[in-house]
Amino acid sequence: MHWTHKDLLDVCDLSTGDVERIFETADSFMEINRRPVKKVPTLKGRSVVLFFAEPSTRTKTSFDVAAKRLSADSFSLAKSGSSLSKGESLKDTAWTLQAMNPDAIVLRDSRSGAARFIAERLDCSVINAGDGWHAHPTQALLDAFTLRRAWGGEFSGRTVTILGDIAHSRVARSNVNLLTRLGAEVRVCGPRTLLPPRLDTWPVTVCHDLESGVDGADAVMCLRLQLERQQDGLLPSLREYARTWGLSRRTLRKAKGGAKVLHPGPINRGVEIASDLADDADSLILDQVASGVAVRMALLFLFLTRKD
Ligand code: NCD
C-alpha cells in the first residue's frame, strides 16, 4: 500500500491507520538498531536535508542517524551557518535547497507555520521537526511509540499527565492530539500563567495543582520551561516554580504504582524534574531517544519511498 502523504506537518494530518503503520514500521527498525552492524541499504541514493534554524540535539541527531542507518545521504544546514543569517528569506533558502533535488527537507524553525509555508511551495517532502509553539509531530509519534512499547500496545484506560509550560509547548499540542486519538485520557497541569487560552476547546482535563494532576496517572510527561518563547513576568522565580511544579519521587507517589515518566528533553534537572527521578527505573527518557531513531527511520522510509 502506497504512503499517500507528501508532507508531515502535524499529527492531525495522519489517520490512526497511518499512525499504526508508522509504529509497525518503527518496530521493525528497532531490531536493526540493536544489531552490531546497524545499516541497511533501503534508502541508498536518496537524500535528506536537515534544515535546523533553531537549536536541537535529539531531533536533529536522530534524523541524521536514522537517514544514515537506512543508507540515505543527509546534509545539515543551521541558521548560523546559512544565508538566513544574511537576511535571505525562508522561501528563497527553501527554493535553493530544492534546486539541489533532495527527497525530503526536515525543517525546524521558531515560526509557527514555517513547515507548512515551505511545504506548499516545494515538490519534495517536508517533515516538520518543530515550528514555534505550533507542532512537533515526530516528537509526539516517538512519545506515543515509547508508551505503546512500555504498555504493551494499549492506550485506552490510561491517563497521561502533561506537566509544566503547556502554553508555549509544541510538544504538548501535538501530544494532546495524538494521545487522545489513540484512546488515552490526557490531563494538562501547570501554573495558570503557563496554560494557553481557550483550553476548554482541548480534549483534556485541566488541573491547577500538581497533586491532582498526578493523582492516579499512568504516565507523567514533564516539559521544559520554554524561556526562549516566554515573555517576562510569568513566574515568580525558577526556584519557586521548581518547588511548586517540579516532579520528584515524592510528588509522583500520588500517581499509579509503576507510573512512567517522560520528558522530550532537553532536561533542566532540579527545575521541572528532580535529578534522581529522571534517572529512575520508571523513567522512559532514554527510551524516548532510542525510539526516536526508529520512528524517524520509519518516517524517512515511508516518505522517501512514497513514489516507488
Ligand atoms: C523539544 C522541542 O524542541 O520542542 N525538544 C525536542 O525536540 N526533543 C522540547 C524542548 O525544547 O523543550
GROMACS .gro file of N, CA, C and O in nm, residues 84-173:
model
  360
   84LEU      N    1   2.030   3.249   0.580
   84LEU     CA    2   1.921   3.308   0.659
   84LEU      C    3   1.978   3.417   0.749
   84LEU      O    4   1.917   3.520   0.771
   85SER      N    5   2.101   3.391   0.800
   85SER     CA    6   2.163   3.490   0.888
   85SER      C    7   2.213   3.612   0.810
   85SER      O    8   2.253   3.712   0.869
   86LYS      N    9   2.210   3.605   0.676
   86LYS     CA   10   2.246   3.724   0.595
   86LYS      C   11   2.121   3.793   0.543
   86LYS      O   12   2.128   3.876   0.454
   87GLY      N   13   2.004   3.747   0.590
   87GLY     CA   14   1.879   3.813   0.552
   87GLY      C   15   1.802   3.743   0.442
   87GLY      O   16   1.698   3.792   0.399
   88GLU      N   17   1.851   3.629   0.394
   88GLU     CA   18   1.775   3.557   0.291
   88GLU      C   19   1.644   3.507   0.352
   88GLU      O   20   1.640   3.467   0.468
   89SER      N   21   1.537   3.509   0.273
   89SER     CA   22   1.408   3.466   0.326
   89SER      C   23   1.402   3.314   0.332
   89SER      O   24   1.478   3.244   0.262
   90LEU      N   25   1.309   3.264   0.413
   90LEU     CA   26   1.290   3.119   0.424
   90LEU      C   27   1.253   3.062   0.287
   90LEU      O   28   1.300   2.955   0.247
   91LYS      N   29   1.169   3.136   0.214
   91LYS     CA   30   1.124   3.088   0.083
   91LYS      C   31   1.244   3.073  -0.013
   91LYS      O   32   1.259   2.971  -0.080
   92ASP      N   33   1.331   3.174  -0.017
   92ASP     CA   34   1.446   3.165  -0.107
   92ASP      C   35   1.542   3.054  -0.065
   92ASP      O   36   1.596   2.983  -0.150
   93THR      N   37   1.562   3.041   0.066
   93THR     CA   38   1.650   2.933   0.113
   93THR      C   39   1.591   2.798   0.073
   93THR      O   40   1.661   2.709   0.024
   94ALA      N   41   1.460   2.783   0.093
   94ALA     CA   42   1.394   2.656   0.062
   94ALA      C   43   1.402   2.627  -0.088
   94ALA      O   44   1.432   2.514  -0.129
   95TRP      N   45   1.378   2.726  -0.173
   95TRP     CA   46   1.388   2.704  -0.318
   95TRP      C   47   1.530   2.667  -0.359
   95TRP      O   48   1.551   2.586  -0.448
   96THR      N   49   1.627   2.730  -0.294
   96THR     CA   50   1.768   2.698  -0.323
   96THR      C   51   1.794   2.551  -0.290
   96THR      O   52   1.855   2.478  -0.369
   97LEU      N   53   1.746   2.509  -0.173
   97LEU     CA   54   1.768   2.369  -0.134
   97LEU      C   55   1.698   2.275  -0.231
   97LEU      O   56   1.753   2.173  -0.272
   98GLN      N   57   1.576   2.311  -0.270
   98GLN     CA   58   1.501   2.224  -0.361
   98GLN      C   59   1.570   2.210  -0.496
   98GLN      O   60   1.564   2.104  -0.559
   99ALA      N   61   1.639   2.317  -0.539
   99ALA     CA   62   1.707   2.311  -0.669
   99ALA      C   63   1.815   2.202  -0.669
   99ALA      O   64   1.859   2.155  -0.774
  100MET      N   65   1.859   2.161  -0.550
  100MET     CA   66   1.959   2.053  -0.541
  100MET      C   67   1.890   1.916  -0.539
  100MET      O   68   1.956   1.813  -0.526
  101ASN      N   69   1.758   1.919  -0.548
  101ASN     CA   70   1.677   1.798  -0.565
  101ASN      C   71   1.687   1.695  -0.451
  101ASN      O   72   1.707   1.575  -0.479
  102PRO      N   73   1.670   1.736  -0.326
  102PRO     CA   74   1.665   1.636  -0.219
  102PRO      C   75   1.529   1.565  -0.223
  102PRO      O   76   1.434   1.615  -0.285
  103ASP      N   77   1.519   1.451  -0.155
  103ASP     CA   78   1.388   1.383  -0.148
  103ASP      C   79   1.304   1.439  -0.035
  103ASP      O   80   1.182   1.432  -0.039
  104ALA      N   81   1.370   1.493   0.067
  104ALA     CA   82   1.294   1.550   0.179
  104ALA      C   83   1.375   1.659   0.246
  104ALA      O   84   1.499   1.656   0.245
  105ILE      N   85   1.303   1.755   0.302
  105ILE     CA   86   1.365   1.856   0.388
  105ILE      C   87   1.301   1.841   0.526
  105ILE      O   88   1.178   1.840   0.539
  106VAL      N   89   1.385   1.825   0.627
  106VAL     CA   90   1.338   1.821   0.766
  106VAL      C   91   1.363   1.960   0.822
  106VAL      O   92   1.478   2.006   0.825
  107LEU      N   93   1.257   2.029   0.862
  107LEU     CA   94   1.272   2.170   0.900
  107LEU      C   95   1.236   2.195   1.045
  107LEU      O   96   1.130   2.153   1.092
  108ARG      N   97   1.323   2.268   1.114
  108ARG     CA   98   1.288   2.325   1.245
  108ARG      C   99   1.304   2.476   1.234
  108ARG      O  100   1.406   2.526   1.187
  109ASP      N  101   1.202   2.546   1.283
  109ASP     CA  102   1.205   2.692   1.273
  109ASP      C  103   1.126   2.749   1.390
  109ASP      O  104   1.032   2.686   1.439
  110SER      N  105   1.163   2.867   1.434
  110SER     CA  106   1.095   2.927   1.550
  110SER      C  107   0.959   2.985   1.514
  110SER      O  108   0.884   3.025   1.601
  111ARG      N  109   0.926   2.989   1.384
  111ARG     CA  110   0.799   3.050   1.343
  111ARG      C  111   0.692   2.942   1.323
  111ARG      O  112   0.711   2.850   1.243
  112SER      N  113   0.580   2.958   1.393
  112SER     CA  114   0.469   2.864   1.373
  112SER      C  115   0.422   2.874   1.229
  112SER      O  116   0.404   2.985   1.178
  113GLY      N  117   0.405   2.762   1.164
  113GLY     CA  118   0.358   2.763   1.025
  113GLY      C  119   0.471   2.759   0.923
  113GLY      O  120   0.444   2.751   0.802
  114ALA      N  121   0.597   2.763   0.967
  114ALA     CA  122   0.709   2.766   0.872
  114ALA      C  123   0.711   2.640   0.784
  114ALA      O  124   0.733   2.648   0.663
  115ALA      N  125   0.686   2.524   0.845
  115ALA     CA  126   0.691   2.399   0.768
  115ALA      C  127   0.580   2.398   0.662
  115ALA      O  128   0.604   2.359   0.547
  116ARG      N  129   0.460   2.441   0.700
  116ARG     CA  130   0.351   2.445   0.601
  116ARG      C  131   0.386   2.542   0.488
  116ARG      O  132   0.363   2.514   0.371
  117PHE      N  133   0.444   2.655   0.524
  117PHE     CA  134   0.478   2.757   0.426
  117PHE      C  135   0.570   2.700   0.318
  117PHE      O  136   0.546   2.719   0.198
  118ILE      N  137   0.672   2.626   0.358
  118ILE     CA  138   0.761   2.574   0.252
  118ILE      C  139   0.702   2.449   0.186
  118ILE      O  140   0.721   2.427   0.067
  119ALA      N  141   0.624   2.371   0.262
  119ALA     CA  142   0.564   2.250   0.202
  119ALA      C  143   0.471   2.287   0.087
  119ALA      O  144   0.464   2.216  -0.013
  120GLU      N  145   0.403   2.401   0.101
  120GLU     CA  146   0.310   2.442  -0.006
  120GLU      C  147   0.384   2.490  -0.130
  120GLU      O  148   0.326   2.505  -0.236
  121ARG      N  149   0.512   2.519  -0.116
  121ARG     CA  150   0.588   2.574  -0.228
  121ARG      C  151   0.686   2.477  -0.291
  121ARG      O  152   0.740   2.505  -0.397
  122LEU      N  153   0.713   2.365  -0.223
  122LEU     CA  154   0.815   2.272  -0.273
  122LEU      C  155   0.754   2.138  -0.314
  122LEU      O  156   0.651   2.097  -0.261
  123ASP      N  157   0.820   2.072  -0.409
  123ASP     CA  158   0.773   1.941  -0.453
  123ASP      C  159   0.823   1.828  -0.364
  123ASP      O  160   0.763   1.721  -0.358
  124CYS      N  161   0.936   1.850  -0.297
  124CYS     CA  162   0.990   1.742  -0.214
  124CYS      C  163   0.910   1.733  -0.083
  124CYS      O  164   0.835   1.826  -0.049
  125SER      N  165   0.925   1.622  -0.012
  125SER     CA  166   0.857   1.607   0.117
  125SER      C  167   0.914   1.705   0.219
  125SER      O  168   1.035   1.729   0.220
  126VAL      N  169   0.828   1.759   0.301
  126VAL     CA  170   0.872   1.845   0.412
  126VAL      C  171   0.826   1.780   0.541
  126VAL      O  172   0.708   1.747   0.556
  127ILE      N  173   0.919   1.758   0.631
  127ILE     CA  174   0.886   1.700   0.762
  127ILE      C  175   0.910   1.806   0.868
  127ILE      O  176   1.020   1.862   0.877
  128ASN      N  177   0.807   1.835   0.944
  128ASN     CA  178   0.816   1.938   1.047
  128ASN      C  179   0.888   1.883   1.170
  128ASN      O  180   0.839   1.792   1.237
  129ALA      N  181   1.002   1.941   1.202
  129ALA     CA  182   1.079   1.899   1.320
  129ALA      C  183   1.059   1.999   1.434
  129ALA      O  184   1.144   2.011   1.522
  130GLY      N  185   0.946   2.070   1.431
  130GLY     CA  186   0.915   2.169   1.535
  130GLY      C  187   0.906   2.307   1.476
  130GLY      O  188   1.005   2.358   1.421
  131ASP      N  189   0.784   2.366   1.480
  131ASP     CA  190   0.768   2.504   1.430
  131ASP      C  191   0.707   2.590   1.541
  131ASP      O  192   0.589   2.580   1.572
  132GLY      N  193   0.790   2.672   1.600
  132GLY     CA  194   0.744   2.764   1.705
  132GLY      C  195   0.669   2.690   1.814
  132GLY      O  196   0.712   2.585   1.859
  133TRP      N  197   0.554   2.746   1.854
  133TRP     CA  198   0.472   2.682   1.959
  133TRP      C  199   0.381   2.579   1.899
  133TRP      O  200   0.308   2.511   1.969
  134HIS      N  201   0.378   2.573   1.764
  134HIS     CA  202   0.266   2.508   1.696
  134HIS      C  203   0.264   2.356   1.703
  134HIS      O  204   0.170   2.299   1.758
  135ALA      N  205   0.365   2.290   1.650
  135ALA     CA  206   0.355   2.144   1.638
  135ALA      C  207   0.493   2.079   1.637
  135ALA      O  208   0.592   2.139   1.593
  136HIS      N  209   0.496   1.955   1.685
  136HIS     CA  210   0.619   1.876   1.682
  136HIS      C  211   0.577   1.731   1.661
  136HIS      O  212   0.584   1.647   1.750
  137PRO      N  213   0.530   1.702   1.538
  137PRO     CA  214   0.468   1.571   1.516
  137PRO      C  215   0.561   1.452   1.540
  137PRO      O  216   0.517   1.350   1.592
  138THR      N  217   0.689   1.464   1.505
  138THR     CA  218   0.774   1.345   1.520
  138THR      C  219   0.801   1.318   1.669
  138THR      O  220   0.819   1.203   1.709
  139GLN      N  221   0.800   1.423   1.751
  139GLN     CA  222   0.816   1.402   1.895
  139GLN      C  223   0.693   1.331   1.951
  139GLN      O  224   0.705   1.235   2.029
  140ALA      N  225   0.575   1.375   1.911
  140ALA     CA  226   0.453   1.310   1.961
  140ALA      C  227   0.450   1.163   1.916
  140ALA      O  228   0.412   1.075   1.994
  141LEU      N  229   0.491   1.137   1.793
  141LEU     CA  230   0.491   0.998   1.745
  141LEU      C  231   0.588   0.913   1.827
  141LEU      O  232   0.556   0.801   1.865
  142LEU      N  233   0.705   0.967   1.856
  142LEU     CA  234   0.801   0.885   1.931
  142LEU      C  235   0.758   0.871   2.076
  142LEU      O  236   0.781   0.767   2.139
  143ASP      N  237   0.692   0.971   2.133
  143ASP     CA  238   0.642   0.959   2.271
  143ASP      C  239   0.535   0.850   2.279
  143ASP      O  240   0.537   0.765   2.367
  144ALA      N  241   0.442   0.854   2.184
  144ALA     CA  242   0.335   0.752   2.185
  144ALA      C  243   0.393   0.614   2.156
  144ALA      O  244   0.352   0.514   2.218
  145PHE      N  245   0.491   0.607   2.068
  145PHE     CA  246   0.555   0.478   2.037
  145PHE      C  247   0.624   0.421   2.162
  145PHE      O  248   0.616   0.302   2.191
  146THR      N  249   0.689   0.510   2.238
  146THR     CA  250   0.757   0.467   2.361
  146THR      C  251   0.655   0.414   2.462
  146THR      O  252   0.676   0.309   2.524
  147LEU      N  253   0.544   0.485   2.480
  147LEU     CA  254   0.441   0.441   2.575
  147LEU      C  255   0.376   0.310   2.528
  147LEU      O  256   0.348   0.221   2.608
  148ARG      N  257   0.355   0.301   2.399
  148ARG     CA  258   0.294   0.179   2.343
  148ARG      C  259   0.380   0.058   2.375
  148ARG      O  260   0.331  -0.048   2.412
  149ARG      N  261   0.511   0.073   2.362
  149ARG     CA  262   0.602  -0.039   2.394
  149ARG      C  263   0.601  -0.068   2.544
  149ARG      O  264   0.600  -0.183   2.586
  150ALA      N  265   0.599   0.038   2.625
  150ALA     CA  266   0.602   0.019   2.771
  150ALA      C  267   0.472  -0.046   2.819
  150ALA      O  268   0.472  -0.123   2.915
  151TRP      N  269   0.360  -0.014   2.753
  151TRP     CA  270   0.229  -0.063   2.797
  151TRP      C  271   0.179  -0.182   2.717
  151TRP      O  272   0.062  -0.220   2.731
  152GLY      N  273   0.260  -0.235   2.630
  152GLY     CA  274   0.215  -0.349   2.551
  152GLY      C  275   0.104  -0.315   2.454
  152GLY      O  276   0.018  -0.399   2.426
  153GLY      N  277   0.100  -0.192   2.406
  153GLY     CA  278   0.009  -0.158   2.296
  153GLY      C  279  -0.119  -0.086   2.334
  153GLY      O  280  -0.184  -0.028   2.248
  154GLU      N  281  -0.159  -0.089   2.460
  154GLU     CA  282  -0.293  -0.036   2.495
  154GLU      C  283  -0.290   0.108   2.550
  154GLU      O  284  -0.220   0.136   2.646
  155PHE      N  285  -0.369   0.194   2.490
  155PHE     CA  286  -0.381   0.331   2.542
  155PHE      C  287  -0.513   0.354   2.615
  155PHE      O  288  -0.523   0.443   2.697
  156SER      N  289  -0.614   0.272   2.581
  156SER     CA  290  -0.743   0.301   2.644
  156SER      C  291  -0.736   0.261   2.792
  156SER      O  292  -0.671   0.163   2.829
  157GLY      N  293  -0.799   0.345   2.875
  157GLY     CA  294  -0.793   0.324   3.019
  157GLY      C  295  -0.667   0.383   3.082
  157GLY      O  296  -0.649   0.375   3.204
  158ARG      N  297  -0.580   0.444   3.001
  158ARG     CA  298  -0.457   0.504   3.055
  158ARG      C  299  -0.472   0.656   3.065
  158ARG      O  300  -0.531   0.719   2.976
  159THR      N  301  -0.412   0.711   3.168
  159THR     CA  302  -0.414   0.857   3.185
  159THR      C  303  -0.272   0.910   3.175
  159THR      O  304  -0.182   0.862   3.244
  160VAL      N  305  -0.253   1.008   3.088
  160VAL     CA  306  -0.122   1.071   3.073
  160VAL      C  307  -0.135   1.218   3.116
  160VAL      O  308  -0.222   1.290   3.066
  161THR      N  309  -0.050   1.259   3.209
  161THR     CA  310  -0.050   1.399   3.253
  161THR      C  311   0.066   1.471   3.187
  161THR      O  312   0.180   1.426   3.194
  162ILE      N  313   0.035   1.583   3.122
  162ILE     CA  314   0.142   1.666   3.063
  162ILE      C  315   0.158   1.785   3.156
  162ILE      O  316   0.062   1.858   3.184
  163LEU      N  317   0.281   1.800   3.205
  163LEU     CA  318   0.304   1.889   3.318
  163LEU      C  319   0.401   2.002   3.283
  163LEU      O  320   0.511   1.975   3.233
  164GLY      N  321   0.361   2.125   3.311
  164GLY     CA  322   0.457   2.236   3.300
  164GLY      C  323   0.410   2.346   3.209
  164GLY      O  324   0.295   2.391   3.216
  165ASP      N  325   0.500   2.387   3.121
  165ASP     CA  326   0.475   2.503   3.034
  165ASP      C  327   0.395   2.460   2.911
  165ASP      O  328   0.450   2.441   2.803
  166ILE      N  329   0.265   2.445   2.932
  166ILE     CA  330   0.178   2.397   2.823
  166ILE      C  331   0.165   2.507   2.716
  166ILE      O  332   0.166   2.480   2.596
  167ALA      N  333   0.153   2.630   2.762
  167ALA     CA  334   0.121   2.741   2.671
  167ALA      C  335   0.220   2.753   2.555
  167ALA      O  336   0.181   2.777   2.441
  168HIS      N  337   0.349   2.736   2.585
  168HIS     CA  338   0.450   2.761   2.483
  168HIS      C  339   0.502   2.634   2.418
  168HIS      O  340   0.603   2.637   2.348
  169SER      N  341   0.435   2.521   2.446
  169SER     CA  342   0.493   2.393   2.405
  169SER      C  343   0.426   2.332   2.282
  169SER      O  344   0.310   2.293   2.285
  170ARG      N  345   0.504   2.316   2.177
  170ARG     CA  346   0.457   2.244   2.058
  170ARG      C  347   0.446   2.095   2.088
  170ARG      O  348   0.365   2.024   2.029
  171VAL      N  349   0.531   2.047   2.183
  171VAL     CA  350   0.526   1.906   2.220
  171VAL      C  351   0.390   1.874   2.282
  171VAL      O  352   0.326   1.773   2.251
  172ALA      N  353   0.343   1.963   2.372
  172ALA     CA  354   0.213   1.941   2.436
  172ALA      C  355   0.103   1.939   2.331
  172ALA      O  356   0.017   1.849   2.331
  173ARG      N  357   0.103   2.034   2.241
  173ARG     CA  358  -0.006   2.042   2.141
  173ARG      C  359  -0.014   1.915   2.057
  173ARG      O  360  -0.120   1.858   2.036
   0.00000   0.00000   0.00000
